[in-house]
PDB file of C-alpha atoms in Angstrom:
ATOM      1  CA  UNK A  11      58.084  26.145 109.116  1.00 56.00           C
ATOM      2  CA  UNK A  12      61.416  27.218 110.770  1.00 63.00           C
ATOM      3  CA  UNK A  13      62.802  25.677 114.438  1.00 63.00           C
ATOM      4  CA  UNK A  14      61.911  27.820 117.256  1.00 62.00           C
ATOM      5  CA  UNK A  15      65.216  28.236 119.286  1.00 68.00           C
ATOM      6  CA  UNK A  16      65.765  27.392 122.365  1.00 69.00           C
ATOM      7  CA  UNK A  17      65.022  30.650 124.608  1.00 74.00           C
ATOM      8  CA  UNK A  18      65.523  29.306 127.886  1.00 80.00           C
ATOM      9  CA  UNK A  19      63.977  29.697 130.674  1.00 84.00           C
ATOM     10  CA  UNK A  20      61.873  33.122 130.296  1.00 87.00           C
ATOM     11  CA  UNK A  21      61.469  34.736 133.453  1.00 86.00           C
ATOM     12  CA  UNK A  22      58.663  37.749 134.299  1.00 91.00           C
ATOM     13  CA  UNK A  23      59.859  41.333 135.001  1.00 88.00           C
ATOM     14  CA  UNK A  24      61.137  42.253 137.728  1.00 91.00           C
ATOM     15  CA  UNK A  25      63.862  44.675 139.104  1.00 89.00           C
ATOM     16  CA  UNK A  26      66.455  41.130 138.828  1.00 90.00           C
ATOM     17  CA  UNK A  27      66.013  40.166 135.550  1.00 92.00           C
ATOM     18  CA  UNK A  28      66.559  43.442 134.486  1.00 89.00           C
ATOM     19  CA  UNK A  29      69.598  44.123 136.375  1.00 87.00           C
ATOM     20  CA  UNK A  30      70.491  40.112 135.357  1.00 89.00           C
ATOM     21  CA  UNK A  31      70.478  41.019 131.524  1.00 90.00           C
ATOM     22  CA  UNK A  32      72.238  44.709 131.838  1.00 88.00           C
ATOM     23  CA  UNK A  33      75.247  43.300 133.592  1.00 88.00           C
ATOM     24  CA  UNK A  34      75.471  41.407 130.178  1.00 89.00           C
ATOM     25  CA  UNK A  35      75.987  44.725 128.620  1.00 90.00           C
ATOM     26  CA  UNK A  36      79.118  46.533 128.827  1.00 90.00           C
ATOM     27  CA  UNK A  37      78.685  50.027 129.335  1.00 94.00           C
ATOM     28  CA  UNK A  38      81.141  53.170 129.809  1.00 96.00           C
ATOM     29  CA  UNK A  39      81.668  54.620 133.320  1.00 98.00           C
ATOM     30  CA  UNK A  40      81.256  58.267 134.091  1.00 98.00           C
ATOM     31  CA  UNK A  41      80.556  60.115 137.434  1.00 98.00           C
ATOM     32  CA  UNK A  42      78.401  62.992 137.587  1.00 98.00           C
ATOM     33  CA  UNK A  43      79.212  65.797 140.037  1.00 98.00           C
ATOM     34  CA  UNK A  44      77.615  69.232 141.381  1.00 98.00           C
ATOM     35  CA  UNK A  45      77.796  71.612 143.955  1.00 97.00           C
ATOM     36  CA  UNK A  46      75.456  70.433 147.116  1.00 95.00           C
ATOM     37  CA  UNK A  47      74.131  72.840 149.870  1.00 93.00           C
ATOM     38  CA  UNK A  48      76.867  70.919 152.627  1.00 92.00           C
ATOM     39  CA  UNK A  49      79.546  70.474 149.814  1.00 95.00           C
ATOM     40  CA  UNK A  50      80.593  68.730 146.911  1.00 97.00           C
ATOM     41  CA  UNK A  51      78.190  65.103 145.559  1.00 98.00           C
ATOM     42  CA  UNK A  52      78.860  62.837 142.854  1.00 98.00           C
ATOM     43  CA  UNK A  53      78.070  59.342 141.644  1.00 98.00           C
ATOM     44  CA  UNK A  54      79.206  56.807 139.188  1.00 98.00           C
ATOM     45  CA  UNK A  55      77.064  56.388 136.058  1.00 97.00           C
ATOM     46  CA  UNK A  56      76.626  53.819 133.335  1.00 96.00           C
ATOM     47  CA  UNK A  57      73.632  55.487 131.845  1.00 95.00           C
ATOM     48  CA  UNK A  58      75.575  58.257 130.103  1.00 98.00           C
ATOM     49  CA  UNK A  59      74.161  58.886 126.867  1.00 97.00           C
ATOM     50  CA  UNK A  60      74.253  61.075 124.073  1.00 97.00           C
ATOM     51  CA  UNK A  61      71.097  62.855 123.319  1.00 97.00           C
ATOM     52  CA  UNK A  62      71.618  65.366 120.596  1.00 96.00           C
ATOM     53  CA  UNK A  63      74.343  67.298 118.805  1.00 96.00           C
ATOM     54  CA  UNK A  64      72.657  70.398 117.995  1.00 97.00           C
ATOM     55  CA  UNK A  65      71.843  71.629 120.869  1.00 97.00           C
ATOM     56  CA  UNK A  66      74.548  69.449 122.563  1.00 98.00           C
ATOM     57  CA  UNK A  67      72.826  67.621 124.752  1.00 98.00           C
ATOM     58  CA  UNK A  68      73.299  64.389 127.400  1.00 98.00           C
ATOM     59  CA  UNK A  69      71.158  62.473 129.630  1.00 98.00           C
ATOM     60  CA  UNK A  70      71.987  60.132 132.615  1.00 98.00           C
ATOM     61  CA  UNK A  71      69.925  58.591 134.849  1.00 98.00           C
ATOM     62  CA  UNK A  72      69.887  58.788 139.060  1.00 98.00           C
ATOM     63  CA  UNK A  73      67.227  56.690 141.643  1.00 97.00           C
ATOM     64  CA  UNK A  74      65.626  59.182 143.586  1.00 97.00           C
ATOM     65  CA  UNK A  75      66.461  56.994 146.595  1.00 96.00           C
ATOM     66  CA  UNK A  76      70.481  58.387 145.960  1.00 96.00           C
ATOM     67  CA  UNK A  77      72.514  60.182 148.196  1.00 95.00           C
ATOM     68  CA  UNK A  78      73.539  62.483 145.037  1.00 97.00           C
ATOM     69  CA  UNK A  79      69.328  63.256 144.424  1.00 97.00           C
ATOM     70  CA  UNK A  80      68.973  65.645 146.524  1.00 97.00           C
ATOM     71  CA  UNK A  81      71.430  67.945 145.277  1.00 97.00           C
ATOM     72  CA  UNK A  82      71.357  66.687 141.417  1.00 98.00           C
ATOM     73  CA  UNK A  83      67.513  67.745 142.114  1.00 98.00           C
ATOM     74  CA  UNK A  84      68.452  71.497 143.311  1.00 97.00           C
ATOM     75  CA  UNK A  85      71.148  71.647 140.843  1.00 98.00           C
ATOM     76  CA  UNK A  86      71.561  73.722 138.033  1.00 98.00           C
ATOM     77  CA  UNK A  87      74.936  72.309 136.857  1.00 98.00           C
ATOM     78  CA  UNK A  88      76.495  69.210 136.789  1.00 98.00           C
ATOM     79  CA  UNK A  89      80.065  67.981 135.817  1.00 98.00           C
ATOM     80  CA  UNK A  90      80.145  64.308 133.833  1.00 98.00           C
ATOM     81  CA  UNK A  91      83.542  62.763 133.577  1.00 98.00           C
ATOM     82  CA  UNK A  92      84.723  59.715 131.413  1.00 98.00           C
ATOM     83  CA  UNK A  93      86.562  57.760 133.254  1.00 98.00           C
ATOM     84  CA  UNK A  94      89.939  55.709 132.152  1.00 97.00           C
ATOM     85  CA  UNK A  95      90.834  51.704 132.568  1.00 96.00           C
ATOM     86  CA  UNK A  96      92.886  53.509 135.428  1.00 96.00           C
ATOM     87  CA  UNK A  97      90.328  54.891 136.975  1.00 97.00           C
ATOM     88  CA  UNK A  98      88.609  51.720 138.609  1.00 97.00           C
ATOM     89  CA  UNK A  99      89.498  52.450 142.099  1.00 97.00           C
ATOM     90  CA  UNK A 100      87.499  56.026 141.541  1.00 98.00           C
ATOM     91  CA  UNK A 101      84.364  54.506 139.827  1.00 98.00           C
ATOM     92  CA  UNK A 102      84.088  52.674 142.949  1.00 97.00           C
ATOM     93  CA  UNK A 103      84.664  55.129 145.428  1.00 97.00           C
ATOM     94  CA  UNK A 104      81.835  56.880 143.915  1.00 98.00           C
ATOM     95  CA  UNK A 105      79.880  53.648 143.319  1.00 97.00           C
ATOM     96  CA  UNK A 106      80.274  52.788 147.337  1.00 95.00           C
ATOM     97  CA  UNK A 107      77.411  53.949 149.680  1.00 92.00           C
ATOM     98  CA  UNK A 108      78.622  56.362 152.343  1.00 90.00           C
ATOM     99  CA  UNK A 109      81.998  56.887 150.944  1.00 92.00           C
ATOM    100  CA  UNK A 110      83.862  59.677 150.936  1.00 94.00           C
ATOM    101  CA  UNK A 111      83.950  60.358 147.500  1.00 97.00           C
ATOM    102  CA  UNK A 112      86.367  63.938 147.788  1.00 97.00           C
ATOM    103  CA  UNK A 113      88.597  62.846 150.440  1.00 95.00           C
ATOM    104  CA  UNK A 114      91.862  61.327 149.423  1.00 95.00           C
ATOM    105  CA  UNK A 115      92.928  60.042 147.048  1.00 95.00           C
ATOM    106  CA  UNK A 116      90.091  61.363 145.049  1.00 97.00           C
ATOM    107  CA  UNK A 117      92.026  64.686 143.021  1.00 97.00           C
ATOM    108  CA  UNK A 118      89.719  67.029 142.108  1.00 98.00           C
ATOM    109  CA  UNK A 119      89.260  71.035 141.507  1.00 97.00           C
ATOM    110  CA  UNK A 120      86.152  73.538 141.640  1.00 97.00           C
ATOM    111  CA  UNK A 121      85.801  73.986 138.151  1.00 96.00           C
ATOM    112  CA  UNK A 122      83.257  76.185 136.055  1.00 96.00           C
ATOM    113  CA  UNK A 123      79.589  77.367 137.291  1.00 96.00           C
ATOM    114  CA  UNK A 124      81.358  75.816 140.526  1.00 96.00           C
ATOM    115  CA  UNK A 125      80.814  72.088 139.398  1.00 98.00           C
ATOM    116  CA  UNK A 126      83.608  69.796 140.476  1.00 98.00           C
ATOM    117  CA  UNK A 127      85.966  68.615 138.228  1.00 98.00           C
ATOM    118  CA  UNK A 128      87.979  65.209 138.688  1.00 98.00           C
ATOM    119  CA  UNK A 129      91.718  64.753 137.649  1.00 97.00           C
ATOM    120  CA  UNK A 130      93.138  62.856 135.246  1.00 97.00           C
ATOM    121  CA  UNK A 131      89.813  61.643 133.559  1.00 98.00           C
ATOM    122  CA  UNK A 132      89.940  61.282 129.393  1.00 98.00           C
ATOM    123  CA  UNK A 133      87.130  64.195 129.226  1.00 98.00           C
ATOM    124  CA  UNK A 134      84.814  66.232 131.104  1.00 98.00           C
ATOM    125  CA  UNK A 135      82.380  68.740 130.628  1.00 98.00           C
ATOM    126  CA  UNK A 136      80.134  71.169 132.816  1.00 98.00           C
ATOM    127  CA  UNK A 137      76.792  70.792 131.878  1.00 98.00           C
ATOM    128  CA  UNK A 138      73.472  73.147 132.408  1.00 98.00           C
ATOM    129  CA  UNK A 139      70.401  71.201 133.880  1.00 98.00           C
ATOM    130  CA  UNK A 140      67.492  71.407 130.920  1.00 98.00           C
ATOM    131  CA  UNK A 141      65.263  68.967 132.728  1.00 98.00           C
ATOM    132  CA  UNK A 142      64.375  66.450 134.908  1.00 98.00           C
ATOM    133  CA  UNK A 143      61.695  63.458 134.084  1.00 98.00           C
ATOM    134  CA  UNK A 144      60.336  61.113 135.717  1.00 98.00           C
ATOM    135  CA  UNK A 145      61.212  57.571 135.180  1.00 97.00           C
ATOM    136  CA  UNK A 146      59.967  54.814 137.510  1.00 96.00           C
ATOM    137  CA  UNK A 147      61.961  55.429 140.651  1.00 96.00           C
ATOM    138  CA  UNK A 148      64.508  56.860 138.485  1.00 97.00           C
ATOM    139  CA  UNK A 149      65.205  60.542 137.353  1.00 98.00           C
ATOM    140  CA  UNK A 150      66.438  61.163 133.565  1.00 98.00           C
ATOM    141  CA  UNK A 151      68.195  64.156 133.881  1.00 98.00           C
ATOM    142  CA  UNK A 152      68.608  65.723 130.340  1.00 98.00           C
ATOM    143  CA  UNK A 153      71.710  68.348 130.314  1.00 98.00           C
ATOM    144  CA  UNK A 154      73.019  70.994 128.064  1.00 98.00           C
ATOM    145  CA  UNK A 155      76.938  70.768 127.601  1.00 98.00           C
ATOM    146  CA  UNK A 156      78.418  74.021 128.222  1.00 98.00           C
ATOM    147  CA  UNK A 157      82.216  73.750 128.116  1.00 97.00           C
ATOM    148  CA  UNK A 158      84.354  70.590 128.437  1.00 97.00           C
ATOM    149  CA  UNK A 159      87.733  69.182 127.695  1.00 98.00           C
ATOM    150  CA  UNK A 160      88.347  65.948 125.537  1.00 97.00           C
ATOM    151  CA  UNK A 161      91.777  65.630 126.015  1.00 97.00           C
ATOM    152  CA  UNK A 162      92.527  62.870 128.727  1.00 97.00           C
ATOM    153  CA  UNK A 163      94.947  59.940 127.896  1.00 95.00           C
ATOM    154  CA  UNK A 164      94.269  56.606 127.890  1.00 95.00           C
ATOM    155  CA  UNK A 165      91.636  54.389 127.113  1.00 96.00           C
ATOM    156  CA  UNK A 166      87.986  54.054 128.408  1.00 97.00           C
ATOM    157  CA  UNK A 167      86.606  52.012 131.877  1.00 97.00           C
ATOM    158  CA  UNK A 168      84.029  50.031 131.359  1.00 96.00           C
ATOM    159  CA  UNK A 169      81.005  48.512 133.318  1.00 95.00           C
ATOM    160  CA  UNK A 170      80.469  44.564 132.721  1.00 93.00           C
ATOM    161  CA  UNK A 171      79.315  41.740 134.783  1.00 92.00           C
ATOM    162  CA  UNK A 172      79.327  43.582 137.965  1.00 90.00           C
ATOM    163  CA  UNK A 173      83.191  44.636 137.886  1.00 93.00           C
ATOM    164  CA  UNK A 174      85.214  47.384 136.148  1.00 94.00           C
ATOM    165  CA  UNK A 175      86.902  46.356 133.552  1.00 92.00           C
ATOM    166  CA  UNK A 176      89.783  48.056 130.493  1.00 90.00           C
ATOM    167  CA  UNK A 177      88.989  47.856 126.661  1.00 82.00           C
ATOM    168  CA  UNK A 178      90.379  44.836 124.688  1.00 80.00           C
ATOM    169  CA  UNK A 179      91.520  44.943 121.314  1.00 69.00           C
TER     170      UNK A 179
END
């Protein structure tokens, strides 16, 4: 028979402990962007992922509760930017509850399909809506990648124990 190791204190689910053990996990920042019906909307996202390569596809996921739902909802395009180690100031701008997220300093263009575009990010791409599912009082939006550009400099912002924070070697 082999020791059982110490685990702790388990604690039940709940909407803390999960947020507890995901700030343990360093993820990479991105903000999503689209066209609204009173302007331009965006949010910072640590649920970028991958989906598939043939068709390209990527998900992220957005609480329905958002200020960005409503137009991410209506949408049929989004833009989803990587974001640089200099590029913390931004991922909280668009982090921050009733900021202005296009006002200065935030540099940004109307890009493709009308999507916004941010400056200076390491890569971006314009993405087609494929679908929207429900997820507890989450959305995961699933997108098609359209057109993008991979060529920022620099290296990648990430998301750990509630701050922003640059890759180590």
């Amino acid at each position: 028979m082999t020791a059982t190791p110490d685990l702790g204190t388990p604690r039940l689910a709940s909407p803390d402990l999960l947020r507890s053990t995901f700030r343990r996990h360093a993820a990479g920042v991105a903000v999503i962007t689209a066209r609204g019906a009173s302007g331009p909307v965006g949010f910072t996202a640590t649920s970028l992922t991958s989906v598939s390569a043939e068709p390209p596809l990527v998900s992220f996921g957005i609480g329905t509760g958002a200020s960005s739902w409503p137009a991410i909802a209506e949408a049929d395009h989004v833009g989803v930017h990587i974001l640089g180690e200099h590029q913390s100031d931004l991922a909280a701008t668009f982090a921050r509850s009733g900021a202005d997220r296009f006002g200065a300093p935030t540099a940004w263009r109307e890009g493709p399909e009308g999507v916004p575009v941010l400056d200076d990010v390491l890569a971006w791409l314009v993405c087609r809506i494929v679908g929207r599912v429900p997820a507890g009082d989450h959305r995961i939006v699933l997108a098609e990648v359209v057109l993008g550009d991979p060529s920022g400099a620099g290296r990648p912002l990430l998301y750990h124990q509630g701050r922003f924070n640059g890759l180590r070697d």
